[in-house]
Amino acid sequence: MNSKPEVTISPFLDPGPRTKAHSLAILQLSRDNLLPVYLQPPTGEHDGYAEGAVVNTRYGSFPHSTMLNVPWGSQIRASKVDTGSRGRKRKRDGADDTSREATAAASEKESEGPGAVAVATPTKENGGAPSVKQAVADSSGFIHILPPTPELWTTSLPHRTQVVYTPDYSYILHRIRARPGSTLIEAGAGSGSFSHAAVRAVYNGYPSAGQRKGKVFSFEYHEERYHKMKQEISDHGLDGLIHLTHRDVYNGGFLVDGRSPQADAIFLDLPAPWEALPHLSRRRPPPSLWPSGAPPPGLDDPTKEWISPLHPRKTVHLCTFSPCIEQVTRTVSAMRRLGWVDIDMVEIANRRLHASRDRVGLNLVNFDRGVNNSAKDVEEAVTRLAEIEARFREHAAKARSRAAGAAAAAAGDVDMDSDDENAGEAAANGNAPRPTAEEEEEIKITTNRLPPWMEGRLITRGEPEIKTHTSYLVFAVLPMEWTEEDEAKAAAKYPVGQEQKVIGTIDKAIRKQERREQLQKQQPGSKKARRKERDEKLGEVLG
Amino acid sequence: MYSIIRPNAWVALKLPSGNTKVLQVTPNTTISLGKYGSFPTNLILGRPYHVTFELQDKRPDENFSRLRIVPADELYAEVFAEEAAADCVTPAASSGGGGNGGDTVISAAGGDEFSLVDDKGNVVARSDREVLDESARQTLTQDEIEELKREGSNAGKDVIAKLLLSHTALDQKTSFSLAKYKLLKTKKYIRRFQVLPLDVATFAQWQLDERDASKILDMRAEMMGLVGCWANVHFGGEDVFLPDPNASPDQGPQACQPVDEKLLRGRWLVVDDTCGLLVAAMAERMGVLHEQEDSGAEEENKGPSQQLPVVTKAEIQAETPAPAPVPSQKDGDTEMTDAPGEPAPQPSDAEPKPKKPRPSDFMIPYSQTNTITVLHSSSQPNLSFLSYWGFDIASPNHPPHPLLNHLLTLSWLQLVKPELDSSYSTPPPTASPETLASWKPSRRGNFHRKRRRFARTRYIVDSTRAGGFSGLVCASTMDPISIMRHTLPLLAGGAPVAIYSPTIEPLATLADCFSVPRRTAWVGGGAPEIEGLSNEELERWQGNERFPLNPTLLQGVSIQTSRARRWQVLPGRTHPLMTERGGAEGYVFTAWRAKPAEGKVAAKGKFKRRKVETVGRVEEATPGVETPASG
Ligand SMILES: C[S@@+](CC[C@H](N)C(=O)[O-])C[C@H]1O[C@@H](n2cnc3c(N)ncnc32)[C@H](O)[C@@H]1O
């Protein structure tokens, strides 16, 4: 029934079941170490690799050919790659950071510090017949390959600016009612972190000619960032869903080709939101409401029609994002004068927690380094101490009996005696020789104890460092304009004077009375409904 | 979501007290705001949401209050005055003395209303600022005006009282001692209110603050946002419907349309113990909660709009004030909008449409894409809150609603042991067309109903068990480990999992199933019980005490919490609010479904112990396994 021509849907919006060539994938090296890669089809030797394009990480080498057409989420083994002629070319790669792969490499470097390398070779083909060497699995090392989502992209994208992270954007998009079909204005685009989350929220299909669908209108005045972002939108299959404009919005406002985007949701991540706010008015703002006391050039002709970038017949929800309280004060003041209501300022504190086992106990096996071999409770301590005492006594008794026989014995016993002395001391200090690894294994298997990963108390603790402040979020709402003409129409359509009952009261007596009246009125209908219900129950029983 | 208040919509009234009242705005009724007054509902119908209404005094010839829309400038008059006052303190402004400021006699706090009350509590006089300003200018001396400006001083109050008295007939006749009167500064906006559309955010806040927070497991807005994003819940593609198998009444189960896994896209699996709030939040994100999501106000295009507003036919129809949707009583029942390819359901069947041929009993009304599949633990799902958005899962003759074609529900029994569920395992009745024709309509209706129910149950169970879900979302009182045991195998590779819990303990226990040591033991031969199992068998690992779940099926396990701290922003008085909601904090568990490689995959040892010092705890020995948060 779906007669639409097939469009290539962004892997962010529908990645399909398997990885595809020329499409973005996120390699997960460890939980927080993500690497975005555009998968290349194997077309022959690349940059010295017989296997074609290869991603090198500290977990091993991963030829693209091993990551193509596999189910998303797959665990990928490292490969032994044939570095062949690569040695010399290495340096040049590092210098070239206009290629997308190099950016990927940079992000791995950034997150892992010096020494870590992730190089995927450039994509240009080397002519000649494609002969690709089959990759050979390495004995160790693996990664996982995940479909791109705004969350993964946000933590792996090439940073060009500060970005908005998931804890903030998830809350913002919820509050500004960005939903399938919404039109959202965003400035500035920056690194595109928010844009990706926003487009997912408003997406309700790709528009065909003349069709209006959920869309993000994004603005960025930094030229290089604009071009990078433009490229990304294209690479990510988001053309038609994100419309990026190269513009200084303080002066230029938010119209696109002179026309209104008709936005109903707005997000401003700009140093001076109050400079942009007057543009987001339904009517021409008086000169005094522009920060400089006069409209910017191009908007100063009062005879020209004012075109608002806002949807004329919808409530508009706005959020601004500013790190400093002074910015908030100015922004809020401007919002009030421009007629925004329900102004609300919050900041989001997000914490990540890690669950682990707190393994404390004298008898715990040293498994995976995470053990604290001290007494886990008073009982264990007392038992242990008592054991030591007992051993001491035993030892003393032995020594006494030896001493008794010493007169008759040879002097050779002295050595042994001192050995025992040491053992006693060791025991007293709680430093009894620990079992060897094999012995521990033995203990694990022979005794009926818990496996080491189930020992100890389950605890949660925070990250070693937490973000305590990202930015202040100021929310506001601009209701639609309501003219006297509108009011007259509505009043004619919904005339007053026919009121029958009262709603919304807390008065129970009134409500009861009403319900009684209603029931009387509805008698015939409800009988039918009852019969139906009975029939249905019967049907179920018989079925 | 609409921008105009439509008849019979559920709305939230925000009252001056800060409280919210949720009600359905039935035409030709009176809305009572308790002590604030009452007004005819029709006065807000057809008007915009979010504007601020003010109840006006009754006109002499009317027995109800009319409403006025309060302009934003008036809402903020007090703040503007404060800002102006703050500016005056700056040297440049204050040098003028009484010069410029004399323009407004009393600081222009337009929202104030003063009343003079006698010792018995009767209001003797009432007036608002504008009137006082005017008369002050005429009757007061410059000294008195100066005194008046010193806000807060008792002297100023006396002057106001005097002014007020001058508006009554009293002052001439009697020499009142002012002490006998109390001056009350009331705020006019105590009779102001706003009407908000009852969307998921507004509804949830109301439940949380003013109703029963436990019903929605204390799920705050922050948590809803996180869960929705981490589970990647979004519009899952244009509707696709299976063709009608056109089964004749004498055909049995073999005539059912088989599940076609290739068509299934954008499907989310849900466990919801929040009475449907979670489902509503997801449906909103997927564009299947509100009718005509993308329509603006339905008023015919007005104003200079540069882009052609797209007005659908349904939208225009919706304009006619219709009574509350009544279940249609076509012969037998329809149960669902059997209208594939007709994405815009008509809000009422008042207008007869050319009838489409009736779909056969085995026609599947559900879209193959953009769906929510709810797993429930009782025989019926509890999704009662969906009624606020006009959806009733139990209603047999449901008026059109986008959820009808996009919400699938099945019980855990139907998922885990379908053969024990009679509605799944009992074959549908069959009858020859002739026999059928000889029956009474009610019997015929029953027959069709049973066949339809059978086909739908079969489809829901089979398609769910076919797996391939795009994500799992949970807010449940059940043990998340048991939920995962049965749902993990159903997730597509790379699909996200987001589980909300009001408390952290269940999530920590779940995360512990995927701990590095447990995973290491699993892949490193520490689990003799899995020796020789195939990947397929490992995917469906039913768990034991040592390994409640297959620890390699999830990747990137993480737990987080968020809290929004609210601030007051006022000139010179900006600070965080002093109190906020306490109670359950709320946590979200997130991860992705992994597809482990066949056979053993050893970790690379090179980077062992790299961060041991900084982290100081169990450090990962295996790459590709979560690390304790890195700095
Ligand atoms: C903090 S970044 C935005 C980050 C973005 N929200 C993200 O999540 O990736 C701010 C951006 O606004 C841009 N910007 C600043 N002033 C601007 C203006 N007047 N018009 C357009 N863009 C502007 C800057 O170039 C910068 O890229």
Tab-separated table of C-alpha atoms and ligand atoms in Angstrom, chain A residues 157 161-164 186-195 219-222 225 247-251 267 269-271, ligand 1:
chain	number	residue	atom	x	y	z
A	157	LEU	CA	31.296	13.006	16.791
A	161	THR	CA	32.400	23.289	19.548
A	162	GLN	CA	30.920	22.557	22.931
A	163	VAL	CA	28.005	20.234	22.326
A	164	VAL	CA	24.703	19.482	23.986
A	186	GLU	CA	18.021	25.642	15.902
A	187	ALA	CA	20.948	28.072	16.166
A	188	GLY	CA	23.831	27.633	16.114
A	189	ALA	CA	24.325	24.250	14.656
A	190	GLY	CA	27.813	23.962	16.146
A	191	SER	CA	28.931	20.346	15.929
A	192	GLY	CA	25.469	19.081	15.131
A	193	SER	CA	24.944	17.113	18.299
A	194	PHE	CA	21.577	18.665	19.087
A	195	SER	CA	20.582	18.647	15.419
A	219	PHE	CA	21.633	28.104	11.372
A	220	GLU	CA	25.393	28.509	11.739
A	221	TYR	CA	27.538	31.534	10.942
A	222	HIS	CA	30.976	29.981	11.273
A	225	ARG	CA	31.548	24.574	10.740
A	247	ARG	CA	23.854	32.972	8.612
A	248	ASP	CA	24.474	35.309	11.494
A	249	VAL	CA	21.054	35.079	13.082
A	250	TYR	CA	21.518	38.161	15.283
A	251	ASN	CA	21.413	40.306	12.193
A	267	PHE	CA	16.377	25.884	20.494
A	269	ASP	CA	22.532	27.624	21.805
A	270	LEU	CA	24.121	31.012	21.158
A	271	PRO	CA	26.259	33.350	23.247
C	1	LIG	C1	27.958	25.909	21.493
C	1	LIG	S1	27.845	25.874	19.771
C	1	LIG	C2	26.371	24.946	19.479
C	1	LIG	C3	26.536	23.480	19.685
C	1	LIG	C4	25.366	22.679	19.231
C	1	LIG	N1	24.177	23.015	19.979
C	1	LIG	C5	25.674	21.204	19.323
C	1	LIG	O1	24.986	20.520	20.098
C	1	LIG	O2	26.552	20.715	18.660
C	1	LIG	C6	27.382	27.493	19.324
C	1	LIG	C7	27.415	27.746	17.839
C	1	LIG	O3	26.717	28.920	17.545
C	1	LIG	C8	27.356	29.575	16.492
C	1	LIG	N2	26.952	30.978	16.536
C	1	LIG	C9	27.325	31.919	17.420
C	1	LIG	N3	26.736	33.083	17.134
C	1	LIG	C10	25.982	32.892	16.035
C	1	LIG	C11	25.138	33.738	15.245
C	1	LIG	N4	24.973	35.009	15.544
C	1	LIG	N5	24.475	33.187	14.197
C	1	LIG	C12	24.648	31.873	13.903
C	1	LIG	N6	25.430	31.049	14.611
C	1	LIG	C13	26.095	31.547	15.655
C	1	LIG	C14	28.816	29.342	16.769
C	1	LIG	O4	29.583	29.440	15.581
C	1	LIG	C15	28.821	27.919	17.328
C	1	LIG	O5	29.076	26.988	16.331
